Coordinates of C-alpha atoms in Angstrom, one line a residue:
X1 CA 0.0 0.0 0.0
X2 CA 3.0 2.3 0.8
X3 CA 4.0 2.3 -2.9
X4 CA 0.5 3.2 -4.1
X5 CA 0.3 6.1 -1.6
X6 CA 3.7 7.1 -3.0
X7 CA 2.2 7.2 -6.5
X8 CA -0.8 9.2 -5.3
X9 CA 1.6 11.6 -3.7
X10 CA 3.4 12.0 -7.0
X11 CA 0.0 12.7 -8.6
X12 CA -1.0 15.2 -5.9
X13 CA 1.8 17.4 -7.1
X14 CA -0.7 18.3 -9.9
X15 CA -3.1 19.5 -7.3
X16 CA -4.5 22.4 -9.3
X17 CA -5.7 20.0 -12.0
X18 CA -7.1 17.6 -9.4
X19 CA -8.9 20.5 -7.6
X20 CA -10.4 21.5 -11.0
X21 CA -11.6 18.0 -11.6
X22 CA -13.1 17.8 -8.0
X23 CA -15.0 21.1 -8.6
X24 CA -16.2 20.0 -12.0
X25 CA -17.4 16.7 -10.5
X26 CA -19.2 18.6 -7.6
X27 CA -20.9 20.9 -10.1
X28 CA -22.1 17.8 -12.1
X29 CA -23.6 16.4 -9.0
X30 CA -25.4 19.5 -8.1
X31 CA -26.9 19.6 -11.6
X32 CA -28.1 16.1 -11.1
X33 CA -29.7 17.2 -7.8
X34 CA -31.4 20.2 -9.3
X35 CA -32.7 18.3 -12.3
X36 CA -33.9 15.4 -10.1
X37 CA -31.4 12.9 -11.9
X38 CA -29.8 11.8 -8.7
X39 CA -31.9 9.1 -7.0
X40 CA -31.2 10.1 -3.4
X41 CA -31.5 13.8 -4.0
X42 CA -34.6 13.3 -6.3
X43 CA -36.4 11.6 -3.5
X44 CA -35.5 14.3 -1.0
X45 CA -36.5 17.2 -3.3
X46 CA -39.7 15.6 -4.5
X47 CA -40.9 15.1 -1.0
X48 CA -39.7 18.4 0.5
X49 CA -42.7 20.6 1.5
X50 CA -40.8 23.8 0.6
X51 CA -40.4 22.8 -3.1
X52 CA -44.0 23.6 -4.3
X53 CA -44.1 27.2 -3.0
X54 CA -40.7 27.8 -4.5
X55 CA -41.9 26.5 -7.9
X56 CA -45.1 28.5 -7.7
X57 CA -43.2 31.7 -7.1
X58 CA -40.6 31.5 -9.8
X59 CA -42.1 29.5 -12.6
X60 CA -44.1 31.4 -15.3
X61 CA -47.9 31.6 -14.9
X62 CA -48.6 30.4 -18.4
X63 CA -48.5 26.6 -18.6
X64 CA -46.9 26.4 -22.0
X65 CA -44.2 28.9 -21.1
X66 CA -43.5 26.6 -18.1
X67 CA -43.2 23.7 -20.3
X68 CA -40.7 25.6 -22.6
X69 CA -38.7 26.7 -19.6
X70 CA -38.5 23.2 -18.2
X71 CA -37.4 21.9 -21.7
X72 CA -34.7 24.6 -22.1
X73 CA -33.5 23.8 -18.5
X74 CA -33.3 20.1 -19.2
X75 CA -31.3 20.7 -22.4
X76 CA -29.0 23.3 -20.9
X77 CA -28.4 21.4 -17.7
X78 CA -27.7 18.2 -19.6
X79 CA -25.2 19.9 -21.8
X80 CA -23.5 21.6 -18.8
X81 CA -23.5 18.4 -16.8
X82 CA -21.6 16.5 -19.6
X83 CA -19.3 19.4 -20.1
X84 CA -18.3 19.3 -16.4
X85 CA -18.1 15.5 -16.6
X86 CA -15.9 15.6 -19.6
X87 CA -13.6 18.2 -18.1
X88 CA -13.3 16.3 -14.9
X89 CA -12.6 13.0 -16.6
X90 CA -9.9 14.6 -18.9
X91 CA -8.3 16.4 -16.0
X92 CA -7.9 13.3 -14.0
X93 CA -6.8 11.3 -17.0
X94 CA -4.2 14.0 -17.8
X95 CA -2.7 13.6 -14.4
X96 CA -2.9 9.7 -14.4
X97 CA -1.3 9.6 -17.9
X98 CA 1.3 12.0 -16.9
X99 CA 2.2 9.8 -14.0
X100 CA 2.2 6.7 -16.3
X101 CA 4.5 8.7 -18.7
X102 CA 6.9 9.7 -16.0
X103 CA 7.0 6.1 -14.6
X104 CA 7.7 4.6 -18.0
X105 CA 10.5 7.1 -18.6
X106 CA 12.0 6.2 -15.1
X107 CA 11.8 2.6 -15.9
X108 CA 13.5 3.1 -19.3
X109 CA 16.2 5.2 -17.7
X110 CA 16.7 2.6 -14.9
X111 CA 17.1 -0.1 -17.5
X112 CA 19.9 1.9 -19.1
X113 CA 21.8 2.7 -16.0
X114 CA 21.8 -0.8 -14.4
X115 CA 24.8 -3.1 -14.8
X116 CA 24.4 -6.1 -17.2
X117 CA 23.8 -8.6 -14.3
X118 CA 20.9 -6.5 -12.9
X119 CA 19.5 -5.9 -16.5
X120 CA 19.5 -9.6 -17.2
X121 CA 17.6 -10.3 -14.0
X122 CA 14.6 -8.6 -15.5
X123 CA 15.5 -9.1 -19.2
X124 CA 14.1 -7.2 -22.2
X125 CA 10.7 -9.0 -21.8
X126 CA 10.5 -8.0 -18.1
X127 CA 11.1 -4.3 -18.7
X128 CA 8.8 -4.4 -21.6
X129 CA 6.0 -5.8 -19.4
X130 CA 6.7 -3.1 -16.7
X131 CA 6.7 -0.3 -19.3
X132 CA 3.5 -1.3 -20.8
X133 CA 1.2 -3.5 -18.6
X134 CA 2.3 -2.4 -15.1
X135 CA 2.4 1.2 -15.8
X136 CA -1.0 1.0 -17.3
X137 CA -2.3 -0.8 -14.1
X138 CA -0.9 1.9 -11.9
X139 CA -2.4 4.7 -14.2
X140 CA -5.8 3.1 -13.9
X141 CA -5.6 2.9 -10.2
X142 CA -4.7 6.6 -9.9
X143 CA -7.5 7.5 -12.3
X144 CA -9.9 5.5 -10.2
X145 CA -8.9 7.2 -6.9
X146 CA -9.1 10.8 -8.2
X147 CA -12.0 10.0 -10.4
X148 CA -14.3 8.5 -7.7
X149 CA -12.7 7.7 -4.5
X150 CA -13.0 11.3 -3.4
X151 CA -16.4 12.3 -4.5
X152 CA -18.4 9.1 -3.7
X153 CA -17.3 8.9 0.0
X154 CA -18.3 12.6 0.3
X155 CA -21.8 11.8 -1.0
X156 CA -22.1 8.9 1.5
X157 CA -21.1 11.1 4.4
X158 CA -23.4 13.9 3.4
X159 CA -26.5 11.5 3.1
X160 CA -25.7 9.6 6.3
X161 CA -25.3 12.8 8.1
X162 CA -28.7 13.9 7.0
X163 CA -30.2 10.6 8.0
X164 CA -28.5 10.8 11.4
X165 CA -30.1 14.3 11.9
X166 CA -33.6 12.8 11.3
X167 CA -33.1 9.8 13.6
X168 CA -29.7 8.5 14.6
X169 CA -31.2 5.4 16.2
X170 CA -33.1 4.4 13.0
X171 CA -29.9 5.0 11.0
X172 CA -27.9 2.7 13.2
X173 CA -30.5 0.1 13.0
X174 CA -30.3 0.2 9.2
X175 CA -26.5 0.0 9.3
X176 CA -26.6 -3.4 11.1
X177 CA -25.5 -5.1 7.9
X178 CA -22.5 -2.7 7.4
X179 CA -20.0 -5.1 9.1
X180 CA -21.1 -7.9 6.8
X181 CA -20.4 -5.5 3.8
X182 CA -17.0 -4.6 5.2
X183 CA -16.0 -8.3 5.8
X184 CA -17.0 -9.3 2.3
X185 CA -15.2 -6.4 0.8
X186 CA -11.9 -7.1 2.7
X187 CA -12.2 -10.7 1.5
X188 CA -12.8 -9.5 -2.1
X189 CA -9.9 -7.1 -1.9
X190 CA -7.5 -9.9 -1.0
X191 CA -8.8 -12.0 -3.9
X192 CA -8.4 -9.2 -6.3
X193 CA -4.8 -8.3 -5.3
X194 CA -3.8 -12.0 -5.5
X195 CA -5.4 -12.3 -9.0
X196 CA -3.8 -9.1 -10.1
X197 CA -0.4 -10.2 -9.0
X198 CA -1.0 -13.5 -11.0
X199 CA -1.9 -11.4 -14.1
X200 CA 1.2 -9.3 -13.8
X201 CA 3.4 -12.4 -13.5
X202 CA 1.7 -14.0 -16.5
X203 CA 2.1 -10.9 -18.5
X204 CA 5.8 -11.0 -17.9
X205 CA 5.9 -14.7 -18.9
X206 CA 3.8 -13.9 -22.0
X207 CA 6.2 -11.2 -23.2
X208 CA 9.1 -13.6 -22.5
X209 CA 7.6 -16.5 -24.6
X210 CA 6.7 -14.2 -27.5
X211 CA 10.0 -12.3 -27.6
X212 CA 12.0 -15.4 -27.3
X213 CA 10.3 -17.1 -30.2
X214 CA 10.3 -14.0 -32.5
X215 CA 13.9 -13.0 -31.8
X216 CA 15.0 -16.6 -32.6
X217 CA 12.6 -17.1 -35.5
X218 CA 15.2 -18.4 -37.9
X219 CA 16.2 -21.1 -35.3
X220 CA 12.5 -22.0 -34.8
X221 CA 12.0 -22.3 -38.6
X222 CA 15.3 -24.1 -39.2
X223 CA 14.5 -26.8 -36.7
X224 CA 10.7 -27.0 -37.6
X225 CA 9.8 -26.1 -34.1
X226 CA 6.8 -23.9 -35.0
X227 CA 4.3 -26.4 -33.6
X228 CA 6.2 -26.5 -30.3
X229 CA 6.4 -22.6 -30.1
X230 CA 2.7 -22.3 -31.1
X231 CA 1.8 -24.7 -28.2
X232 CA 4.0 -22.7 -25.8
X233 CA 2.3 -19.5 -26.9
X234 CA -1.1 -21.0 -26.7
X235 CA -0.6 -22.3 -23.1
X236 CA 0.7 -18.9 -22.1
X237 CA -2.3 -17.1 -23.5
X238 CA -4.7 -19.7 -22.2
X239 CA -3.3 -19.2 -18.7
X240 CA -3.6 -15.5 -19.0
X241 CA -7.2 -16.0 -20.1
X242 CA -8.1 -18.1 -17.1
X243 CA -6.6 -15.6 -14.7
X244 CA -8.3 -12.7 -16.6
X245 CA -11.6 -14.5 -16.1
X246 CA -11.0 -14.9 -12.5
X247 CA -10.2 -11.2 -12.2
X248 CA -13.3 -10.2 -14.1
X249 CA -15.4 -12.6 -11.8
X250 CA -14.2 -11.0 -8.6
X251 CA -14.5 -7.6 -10.2
X252 CA -18.1 -8.3 -11.3
X253 CA -18.9 -9.7 -7.9
X254 CA -18.3 -6.5 -6.1
X255 CA -21.3 -4.8 -7.4
X256 CA -23.9 -7.5 -6.5
X257 CA -22.4 -7.7 -3.0
X258 CA -22.7 -4.1 -2.2
X259 CA -26.0 -3.7 -4.1
X260 CA -27.8 -6.7 -2.4
X261 CA -26.6 -5.7 1.0
X262 CA -27.4 -2.0 0.4
X263 CA -30.9 -2.9 -0.7
X264 CA -31.2 -5.0 2.5
X265 CA -30.4 -2.0 4.5
X266 CA -32.8 0.2 2.7
X267 CA -35.5 -2.5 3.1
X268 CA -34.8 -2.7 6.8
X269 CA -35.4 1.1 7.0
X270 CA -38.6 0.9 5.0
X271 CA -40.1 -1.8 7.1
X272 CA -39.1 -0.2 10.4
X273 CA -40.0 3.3 9.2
X274 CA -43.3 2.3 7.8
X275 CA -44.3 0.6 11.0
X276 CA -43.4 3.7 13.0
X277 CA -45.3 6.0 10.7
X278 CA -48.4 3.8 10.3
X279 CA -48.7 3.1 14.0
X280 CA -47.4 6.6 15.1
X281 CA -45.0 5.0 17.4
X282 CA -41.5 6.1 18.6
X283 CA -40.3 2.7 19.7
X284 CA -39.9 -0.8 18.2
X285 CA -39.3 -3.8 20.3
X286 CA -38.8 -1.4 23.3
X287 CA -36.1 0.5 21.6
X288 CA -36.6 4.2 21.0
X289 CA -36.2 5.1 17.4
X290 CA -37.4 8.7 17.4
X291 CA -38.3 11.4 20.0
X292 CA -41.8 12.0 18.5
X293 CA -43.8 10.1 15.8
X294 CA -42.6 10.5 12.2
X295 CA -44.6 12.1 9.4
X296 CA -44.8 10.7 5.9
X297 CA -42.7 13.5 4.4
X298 CA -40.2 13.1 7.2
X299 CA -39.8 9.3 6.6
X300 CA -39.6 9.9 2.8
X301 CA -36.7 12.3 3.3
X302 CA -35.0 9.7 5.5
X303 CA -35.5 7.0 2.8
X304 CA -34.2 9.4 0.3
X305 CA -31.1 9.9 2.3
X306 CA -30.4 6.2 2.6
X307 CA -31.0 5.7 -1.1
X308 CA -28.6 8.5 -1.8
X309 CA -26.0 6.8 0.3
X310 CA -26.6 3.4 -1.3
X311 CA -25.8 4.5 -4.9
X312 CA -22.2 5.9 -4.2
X313 CA -21.6 2.7 -2.0
X314 CA -22.3 0.6 -5.1
X315 CA -20.0 2.7 -7.2
X316 CA -17.3 2.5 -4.5
X317 CA -17.1 -1.3 -5.0
X318 CA -15.7 -0.5 -8.6
X319 CA -13.4 2.1 -7.1
X320 CA -12.0 -0.4 -4.6
X321 CA -11.4 -2.8 -7.5
X322 CA -9.5 -0.3 -9.4
X323 CA -7.4 0.8 -6.4
X324 CA -6.4 -2.9 -5.8
X325 CA -5.2 -3.1 -9.4
X326 CA -3.2 0.1 -8.9
X327 CA -1.7 -1.2 -5.7
X328 CA -0.3 -4.3 -7.4
X329 CA 1.1 -2.1 -10.2
X330 CA 2.8 0.1 -7.7
X331 CA 4.1 -2.8 -5.7
X332 CA 5.8 -4.1 -8.9
X333 CA 7.1 -0.8 -10.2
X334 CA 8.5 1.2 -7.3
X335 CA 10.8 -1.6 -5.9
X336 CA 12.3 -1.8 -9.4
X337 CA 12.8 2.1 -9.5
X338 CA 14.3 2.0 -6.0
X339 CA 16.9 -0.6 -7.0
X340 CA 20.3 1.1 -6.9
X341 CA 22.7 0.4 -9.7
X342 CA 25.7 -1.4 -8.8
X343 CA 27.7 0.9 -11.0
X344 CA 27.7 3.7 -8.4
X345 CA 29.5 7.0 -9.0
X346 CA 31.1 9.4 -6.7
X347 CA 29.2 12.6 -5.9
X348 CA 32.2 14.5 -7.4
X349 CA 34.0 12.0 -9.8
X350 CA 37.5 12.6 -10.8
X351 CA 38.5 13.8 -14.3
X352 CA 41.6 12.6 -16.1
X353 CA 43.4 14.2 -19.0
X354 CA 43.4 12.5 -22.4
X355 CA 45.0 10.4 -23.5
X356 CA 45.5 8.0 -20.6
X357 CA 48.9 6.5 -19.8
X358 CA 48.1 3.1 -18.4
X359 CA 45.2 0.6 -17.7
X360 CA 46.0 -1.7 -14.8
X361 CA 44.0 -4.6 -13.2
X362 CA 45.2 -5.0 -9.6
X363 CA 44.3 -8.2 -7.7
X364 CA 41.1 -8.4 -9.8
X365 CA 38.7 -11.3 -9.0
X366 CA 35.3 -11.6 -10.5
X367 CA 32.2 -14.0 -10.1
X368 CA 28.8 -13.6 -11.8
X369 CA 26.9 -15.7 -9.3
X370 CA 29.1 -15.3 -6.2
X371 CA 30.0 -19.0 -6.3
X372 CA 32.0 -19.8 -9.5
X373 CA 35.1 -17.5 -9.9
X374 CA 35.7 -16.5 -13.5
X375 CA 38.8 -14.4 -12.9
X376 CA 41.0 -14.9 -9.9
X377 CA 43.6 -12.4 -8.6
X378 CA 44.5 -11.0 -12.0
X379 CA 47.4 -8.5 -12.1
X380 CA 48.1 -7.1 -15.6
X381 CA 48.9 -3.7 -17.1
X382 CA 48.3 -2.2 -20.6
X383 CA 50.2 0.9 -21.6
X384 CA 48.8 3.6 -23.8
X385 CA 49.4 2.8 -27.5
X386 CA 49.9 -0.9 -26.7
X387 CA 48.1 -3.4 -28.9
X388 CA 47.0 -6.4 -26.9
X389 CA 45.4 -9.6 -28.1
X390 CA 43.4 -11.7 -25.6
X391 CA 43.4 -15.4 -26.3
X392 CA 42.2 -18.5 -24.5
X393 CA 39.6 -21.2 -24.5
X394 CA 35.8 -20.5 -24.6
X395 CA 34.5 -19.6 -21.1
X396 CA 37.9 -18.7 -19.8
X397 CA 37.0 -15.1 -19.0
X398 CA 38.2 -13.2 -22.1
X399 CA 34.9 -11.2 -22.5
X400 CA 34.7 -10.7 -18.8
X401 CA 38.1 -9.0 -18.9
X402 CA 36.7 -6.6 -21.5
X403 CA 33.5 -6.0 -19.5
X404 CA 35.5 -5.0 -16.5
X405 CA 37.7 -2.6 -18.4
X406 CA 34.6 -1.0 -20.0
X407 CA 32.9 -1.0 -16.5
X408 CA 29.9 -3.0 -17.6
X409 CA 30.6 -4.8 -14.3
X410 CA 32.6 -3.9 -11.3
X411 CA 35.1 -6.6 -9.9
X412 CA 34.1 -8.7 -7.0
X413 CA 37.6 -8.0 -5.5
X414 CA 40.5 -5.9 -6.5
X415 CA 40.6 -2.7 -8.7
X416 CA 40.6 -1.7 -12.3
X417 CA 42.8 1.5 -12.6
X418 CA 43.1 4.1 -15.3
X419 CA 46.3 6.1 -14.6
X420 CA 46.3 4.8 -11.1
X421 CA 42.8 6.0 -10.4
X422 CA 40.0 3.3 -9.7
X423 CA 37.4 3.3 -12.4
X424 CA 34.8 3.6 -9.6
X425 CA 36.2 7.0 -8.9
X426 CA 35.5 8.1 -12.6
X427 CA 32.3 9.1 -14.1
X428 CA 31.0 6.2 -16.2
X429 CA 30.2 8.5 -19.1
X430 CA 33.7 10.0 -19.1
X431 CA 35.3 6.5 -19.1
X432 CA 33.1 5.2 -21.9
X433 CA 33.7 8.2 -24.0
X434 CA 37.3 7.1 -24.2
X435 CA 36.3 3.7 -25.5
X436 CA 35.0 2.4 -28.8
X437 CA 33.9 -1.3 -28.9
X438 CA 32.9 -3.7 -31.5
X439 CA 31.4 -7.1 -30.4
X440 CA 31.0 -10.4 -32.0
X441 CA 27.3 -10.0 -31.6
X442 CA 26.7 -7.0 -33.6
X443 CA 23.9 -4.7 -32.5
X444 CA 22.3 -2.4 -34.9
X445 CA 19.2 -0.2 -34.6
X446 CA 16.1 -0.4 -36.9
X447 CA 17.2 2.9 -38.6
X448 CA 19.4 4.0 -41.5
X449 CA 23.0 3.0 -42.1
X450 CA 23.8 6.7 -41.6
X451 CA 22.0 6.7 -38.2
X452 CA 23.8 3.4 -37.1
X453 CA 27.3 4.8 -38.0
X454 CA 26.6 8.3 -36.5
X455 CA 25.8 6.5 -33.2
X456 CA 29.4 6.4 -32.6
X457 CA 29.7 10.3 -32.6
X458 CA 26.4 12.1 -32.9
X459 CA 27.8 15.4 -34.0
X460 CA 29.7 13.8 -36.9
X461 CA 29.3 15.2 -40.4
X462 CA 28.2 13.1 -43.3
X463 CA 31.7 13.4 -44.8
X464 CA 33.2 12.1 -41.6
X465 CA 30.7 9.1 -41.7
X466 CA 31.6 8.3 -45.2
X467 CA 35.4 8.4 -44.4
X468 CA 34.7 6.0 -41.3
X469 CA 32.8 3.6 -43.7
X470 CA 35.6 3.7 -46.2
X471 CA 38.1 2.7 -43.4
X472 CA 35.9 -0.2 -42.4
X473 CA 35.5 -1.2 -46.1
X474 CA 31.8 -0.6 -45.9
X475 CA 31.4 2.3 -48.4
X476 CA 31.3 0.1 -51.5
X477 CA 28.4 -2.1 -50.5
X478 CA 26.6 0.9 -49.0
X479 CA 26.9 2.8 -52.2
X480 CA 25.3 -0.2 -54.1
X481 CA 22.0 0.3 -52.2
X482 CA 19.4 2.4 -54.0
X483 CA 19.2 4.7 -50.9
X484 CA 22.8 4.5 -50.0
X485 CA 23.5 5.7 -46.5
X486 CA 19.8 6.2 -46.0
X487 CA 19.0 2.6 -46.4
X488 CA 17.0 1.1 -43.5
X489 CA 18.8 -2.0 -42.1
X490 CA 15.8 -3.5 -40.4
X491 CA 15.5 -4.8 -36.8
X492 CA 19.0 -5.5 -35.5
X493 CA 20.2 -5.2 -39.2
X494 CA 18.5 -8.3 -40.5
X495 CA 18.6 -6.9 -44.1
X496 CA 22.4 -6.9 -44.0
X497 CA 24.7 -9.9 -44.1
X498 CA 26.7 -10.8 -41.0
X499 CA 29.9 -9.3 -42.5
X500 CA 28.1 -6.1 -43.5
X501 CA 26.7 -5.7 -40.0
X502 CA 30.3 -6.0 -38.6
X503 CA 31.7 -3.5 -41.0
X504 CA 28.9 -1.0 -40.0
X505 CA 29.9 -1.6 -36.4
X506 CA 33.5 -1.1 -37.3
X507 CA 32.8 2.2 -39.1
X508 CA 30.8 3.3 -36.0
X509 CA 33.9 2.6 -33.8
X510 CA 36.3 4.3 -36.2
X511 CA 34.0 7.3 -36.2
X512 CA 34.2 7.6 -32.4
X513 CA 37.9 8.1 -32.7
X514 CA 38.4 6.9 -29.1
X515 CA 41.7 6.4 -27.4
X516 CA 40.9 2.8 -26.5
X517 CA 39.5 0.5 -29.2
X518 CA 38.0 -2.9 -28.0
X519 CA 37.5 -5.6 -30.6
X520 CA 35.7 -8.8 -29.6
X521 CA 36.1 -11.1 -32.6
X522 CA 35.2 -8.1 -34.6
X523 CA 36.0 -9.5 -38.1
X524 CA 34.8 -13.1 -37.4
X525 CA 32.0 -12.9 -40.1
X526 CA 34.0 -10.9 -42.8
X527 CA 35.4 -12.6 -45.9
X528 CA 39.1 -13.0 -46.1
X529 CA 39.6 -10.3 -48.8
X530 CA 37.6 -7.7 -47.0
X531 CA 39.3 -8.7 -43.7
X532 CA 42.8 -8.1 -45.2
X533 CA 41.7 -4.7 -46.3
X534 CA 40.2 -3.9 -42.9
X535 CA 43.5 -5.0 -41.3
X536 CA 45.4 -2.6 -43.4
X537 CA 43.0 0.2 -42.2
X538 CA 43.4 -1.0 -38.7
X539 CA 47.2 -1.0 -38.9
X540 CA 46.9 2.8 -39.7
X541 CA 44.0 3.5 -37.4
X542 CA 45.5 1.9 -34.2
X543 CA 48.5 4.4 -34.1
X544 CA 48.5 6.4 -30.9
X545 CA 45.7 4.5 -29.2
X546 CA 45.3 1.4 -27.1
X547 CA 43.8 -1.6 -28.8
X548 CA 42.5 -4.6 -27.0
X549 CA 41.4 -7.5 -29.2
X550 CA 39.8 -10.9 -28.5
X551 CA 40.7 -13.0 -31.4
X552 CA 42.3 -16.3 -32.5
X553 CA 42.9 -15.2 -36.2
X554 CA 46.5 -15.1 -37.2
X555 CA 45.9 -12.0 -39.3
X556 CA 44.5 -10.1 -36.3
X557 CA 47.2 -11.5 -33.9
X558 CA 49.8 -10.1 -36.3
X559 CA 48.6 -6.5 -35.2
X560 CA 49.4 -7.3 -31.5
X561 CA 52.4 -6.3 -29.5
X562 CA 51.6 -8.6 -26.6
X563 CA 49.3 -11.4 -25.7
X564 CA 47.1 -12.0 -22.7
X565 CA 46.4 -15.7 -22.3
X566 CA 43.2 -16.2 -20.2
X567 CA 42.5 -19.7 -18.9
X568 CA 41.1 -21.0 -15.6
X569 CA 40.7 -17.6 -14.2
X570 CA 44.3 -16.7 -14.6
X571 CA 45.9 -14.1 -17.0
X572 CA 49.4 -14.4 -18.3
X573 CA 51.0 -11.7 -20.4
X574 CA 53.8 -12.2 -22.9
X575 CA 55.2 -10.7 -26.0
X576 CA 53.3 -11.4 -29.3
X577 CA 56.6 -12.7 -31.0
X578 CA 57.1 -15.4 -28.5
X579 CA 53.5 -16.5 -28.6
X580 CA 53.5 -16.7 -32.4
X581 CA 56.8 -18.6 -32.4
X582 CA 55.3 -21.1 -29.9

């Protein structure tokens, strides 16, 4: 509940809009009262003795003019009522959607700032479910609260206060079923929250199943696993449907419970009140109900008050349902937003001059799960301008070494130092601006080739982009496309071959012109002829910059000055010449 209250507190910052919504809602209710469209107020007004003299005094004497006036008042009041209703609804919706927008932005920003381990704990499907489904749940909950949870209780209080003024004893007698209503609503609330949590959990699983199959659609088709994936998807949607039906059942159950019990209270008041009026008694079963016998107009006003209270009670059942959905959404969103990134920065991070002089790993150990050690007490240094190749068996920790240098993770023990300063003392943005990286799993955006290369340095000119593409031996195939550099590459570059994607990624890295170049099997999908040309470009490009390469290709190893051999968590450094001779 505390997280939902926090969301309401965030929404209350837009109090002028909420106040406007409340005033519009109050104006609409008053119009309902004056036009006898509200059940409770209609009963009160129609039975009030002062109503007839007021009408006789102010209505026209001519019958037809009276009819015309009533018709005009009905049309004008109906138009005004719906204007107020529309304004109130839109103001509340604006606040709720604004909160939803802000939450989605915060979730997206949180996903970008977490380290890789924290990100993978949620996964793309998890963040997608949070951004879409969960944020919508919370938005609906906020809309429900400010749309009805304020005005409806005020109606109930006003009507019950009026009933108490007429006869507090009779009012209490009619409220004998209130504890039953309260008990059933508490039970219903628990069921609604439980089902809402299941819906949220299944939504995450649904996104996971769908994205996993679609992202790996070539594998699914190649191994003829379409029937299997269809069955997985069907089971996921069937489960969501069953939980959705349970949710709708409990949601629909709220109205009958409150309405039946509310009618029970009104029926009790009618029976007791009628007996008191007909027999002109003040007591029933020896219990005093009124100080003096009630009149027919008086009991009608009392009935009107109770009926006026019963209608907002019925509406409140739907409000409570919406609040429960919002509570579940808040309980899922806010803990995620409160999760601190493990990549913490100093309040005043240090700034280092460029270029750097040395990268040093000092007694560095690392474990992904806290159990299996990937790197163990690594001590190694890389001087500025040095070209280092990292080799070793799969799973030995080569990529982990690069991830630590780029600070995608922090070491479990030890320090990674840049010119003697721990990376944790530097701003992450400042560190990564010094680095250009090309990975084996090339990541491209569903945008143009120009956009994807420019991602390396956003202020680059088109001439600089073309020059980077030429260095990466990508210009020729780009020029062959009808739209050239403005060719859309498709989701993750599926319209390009593997080699073309890697050359786009290389061009992006060249454009960045960073002092540290990291290549993780960056030419593994490029043909031999193109690779030779790229190595020629690399040989010129790597001058006056640090290059760290994960590779087993002899042509790439030839660029290296030294070799880091990574195996069983240990790192050994030796000159490239001795490694190649061995």
